[in-house]
Structure formats: structure tokens, C-alpha cells
Amino acid sequence: MPLFLQNLPDLLIFGTLAVLAVASALGMLFSRHAVYAALFLVLNFISIAILFLVLGAPFVALAQITVYAGAIMVLFLFVIMLLGSESLPGKSKLRFHRSVAVLFGLALLVEVGVLVITIWGDFPKTTGLSTVYADPTSLGLALFNQYTLPFEITSLILLVGIIGAISLILREHQTGQTSIPINEATGEKKE
Amino acid sequence: MIPITYYLILAGILFTIGALGVIARRNAIVVFMSLELMFNAANLVFIAFAAYHKVLFGQIFVFFIMAVAAAEVAVGLAIIVMIFRTKKSINVDEMDALKG
């Protein structure tokens, strides 16, 4: 019992963030409108980022907010607004689709639970959360000294992503009249 | 101090919710968002183990996962926009032909 009271602040923080993360994930799963799903996912990302902060990774937490919630979700919202088909009516083609999905989800959850519980005792009884934060200096030193090759390969992946996305969109402009015709001399729109 | 299994169970629940979203949702963009949720569950496991073993590699691997996920989202959304331009729909039930 005193151990429980000793852990109470950590348990409260973790409990709040965990409930928030699961609730926003369920909100994303069940919302009919795609924009609401995106906003629920942003809330989920922020709660996971605070969990990263609690676990002693402040740089990764802020990188998560900047990259995931700040760039990727904004990209999602742009595409949702661009396509304009936020909510799809009707039901799925398969009659048993939803029940099979729930069955598989339960199976996955039970499997994860069994895996975690059977090795419950094998995890090392450490003092718990690390009190030494991973500051950008040590992360940068490790990233550029030990993990230089994955770093360079990641830059190559990002380059390929940029080229791929732009080349996919550019081909459309050559085939169809998707751009506004402009008079070359004056720069005004042609009628 | 919280045992690490709490974080693992939370990550497992988030992964399951993401997997359910990939299976059961018909809007292709929401399928992508559920995929991102699965990535985040894996990130949580990496950071949890990095904290409990006092090893920095978990956080560095999360960096790489974030970078690769960003590139994948960019290309995947470009593909979805292309499909929308031809099929005028992002319902995954209607994407049943290989011919674009």
C-alpha cells in the first residue's frame, strides 16, 4: 500500500494519458466524418507525445508533435479538404465485414495480452523511468557517429518520397487540361 | 514507478484499434490514418524499452520510423489523389480493378 501511494503521481499521469490516447483512438475509429477522425488523431498524437516526455525522451516528443501532428496531419487535412468526400454513405459490400473485423481485433488484443502477461515476470525490475533525459546533444552524437548509414539512407528515402509524389502529380498536368491557360505575353488568363 | 507492461498493454490496445481501422473503414484516408496510429503504437514500445533499459537506440529508431512514415504518407496521399482523379471516389470497396 505505501508503494501504491508512492507511485500515485506517476500512475495518475500515466492513467490520464492512457485514457486520453485510447479514447481519441476510438473516436478516430468510430467517427463518420473524416475531418473529425483527423482531429481525434491529432489529440492521440499529442497524448502519445506527452507519454514520450514522461518516458524521458523530450526531443522525440517534440519531434512527434512537429512531424506527426504538425506536418503529416496537416497533409491529411489538406487532402481531405481537396478531395471533398468526407463521409461515405452506405454499407460495406460484404455482409459479415464488421463482425469479422471485430473478431480479428479481439484475437489480436487477446494475443497481445497473452504475450505481455506470460512474460510479465521476465522484465527487469529497474528503478523505472529514466531520470537522465536524452538531450539533443547525445542524440545528435549517436546519430552522426554510430548511425550515420541509416541516417544517410533515410535522407535518400525522403528524396525518393519527394520525387515520387511530385512525379505522380506532374504527369496529370501533361495529359489533361488541369491547369489554367495563361497568355504568355501579358500573363493574363486566356478566355 | 510504473511497470513497463502498462506501456506495452497500452501500445497493444492502440495497435489493435489501428488494425481495426485499417480493416473496417472504407474511406481510404481514414485507413491511412489508422496506419499512422499503428506506427505510433510501435513508437511507444520503442521509447518505453529505451527508457527502461537506459539505451538510446530506441529513440533513434523512432526518428527513423518517423522519417519513413512521413515519406510514405506523402507518396500514399499522392496516389490516393491520383486514384480520386480517375475514379472520383476514395471508397476502398470500389478500388477493385488493377487498371487505373
Short mmCIF file of N, CA, C and O in Angstrom, two decimals, chain A residues 10 51 53-56 126-132, chain B residues 1-2 7 48 51-52 54:
data_model
loop_
_atom_site.label_atom_id
_atom_site.label_comp_id
_atom_site.label_asym_id
_atom_site.label_seq_id
_atom_site.Cartn_x
_atom_site.Cartn_y
_atom_site.Cartn_z
N ASP A 10 2.87 9.15 -10.61
CA ASP A 10 3.19 8.54 -11.90
C ASP A 10 2.00 7.79 -12.47
O ASP A 10 1.72 7.86 -13.67
N LEU A 51 3.37 11.18 -23.35
CA LEU A 51 3.88 9.93 -22.79
C LEU A 51 5.37 9.77 -23.08
O LEU A 51 6.13 9.28 -22.24
N LEU A 53 7.39 12.19 -23.33
CA LEU A 53 8.04 13.14 -22.41
C LEU A 53 8.19 12.52 -21.03
O LEU A 53 9.24 12.66 -20.39
N VAL A 54 7.13 11.82 -20.58
CA VAL A 54 7.18 11.16 -19.27
C VAL A 54 8.26 10.08 -19.28
O VAL A 54 8.93 9.85 -18.28
N LEU A 55 8.46 9.42 -20.44
CA LEU A 55 9.43 8.33 -20.53
C LEU A 55 10.84 8.82 -20.77
O LEU A 55 11.72 8.02 -21.07
N GLY A 56 11.07 10.12 -20.68
CA GLY A 56 12.45 10.60 -20.74
C GLY A 56 12.97 10.79 -22.14
O GLY A 56 14.15 10.58 -22.40
N THR A 126 13.64 -2.66 -12.91
CA THR A 126 14.53 -1.50 -12.84
C THR A 126 13.92 -0.45 -11.92
O THR A 126 12.85 -0.63 -11.37
N THR A 127 14.60 0.65 -11.76
CA THR A 127 14.04 1.72 -10.95
C THR A 127 12.97 2.47 -11.71
O THR A 127 12.39 3.40 -11.19
N GLY A 128 12.74 2.06 -12.95
CA GLY A 128 11.62 2.64 -13.66
C GLY A 128 12.05 3.68 -14.65
O GLY A 128 12.98 3.48 -15.44
N LEU A 129 11.39 4.82 -14.61
CA LEU A 129 11.62 5.82 -15.64
C LEU A 129 13.00 6.44 -15.49
O LEU A 129 13.50 6.65 -14.40
N SER A 130 13.59 6.74 -16.59
CA SER A 130 14.94 7.26 -16.57
C SER A 130 14.91 8.72 -16.15
O SER A 130 14.08 9.50 -16.61
N THR A 131 15.82 9.08 -15.26
CA THR A 131 15.88 10.46 -14.81
C THR A 131 16.85 11.28 -15.64
O THR A 131 16.86 12.50 -15.55
N VAL A 132 17.66 10.60 -16.45
CA VAL A 132 18.58 11.30 -17.33
C VAL A 132 17.89 11.48 -18.67
O VAL A 132 17.60 10.50 -19.35
N MET B 1 7.07 3.77 -9.44
CA MET B 1 7.48 3.62 -10.83
C MET B 1 6.59 2.60 -11.52
O MET B 1 6.27 1.56 -10.97
N ILE B 2 6.17 2.97 -12.70
CA ILE B 2 5.19 2.16 -13.42
C ILE B 2 5.91 1.00 -14.07
O ILE B 2 6.93 1.20 -14.72
N TYR B 7 2.79 0.13 -20.30
CA TYR B 7 3.02 0.79 -21.58
C TYR B 7 2.83 -0.19 -22.73
O TYR B 7 2.31 0.18 -23.80
N ALA B 48 9.44 3.12 -24.69
CA ALA B 48 9.31 2.53 -23.37
C ALA B 48 10.51 1.65 -23.05
O ALA B 48 11.10 1.74 -21.96
N ALA B 51 13.58 3.66 -22.39
CA ALA B 51 13.61 4.26 -21.07
C ALA B 51 13.95 3.24 -20.00
O ALA B 51 14.68 3.54 -19.06
N TYR B 52 13.43 2.02 -20.14
CA TYR B 52 13.62 1.05 -19.07
C TYR B 52 14.97 0.38 -19.12
O TYR B 52 15.43 -0.15 -18.12
N LYS B 54 17.65 2.10 -20.39
CA LYS B 54 18.57 3.23 -20.44
C LYS B 54 19.46 3.16 -21.67
O LYS B 54 20.66 3.40 -21.63
#
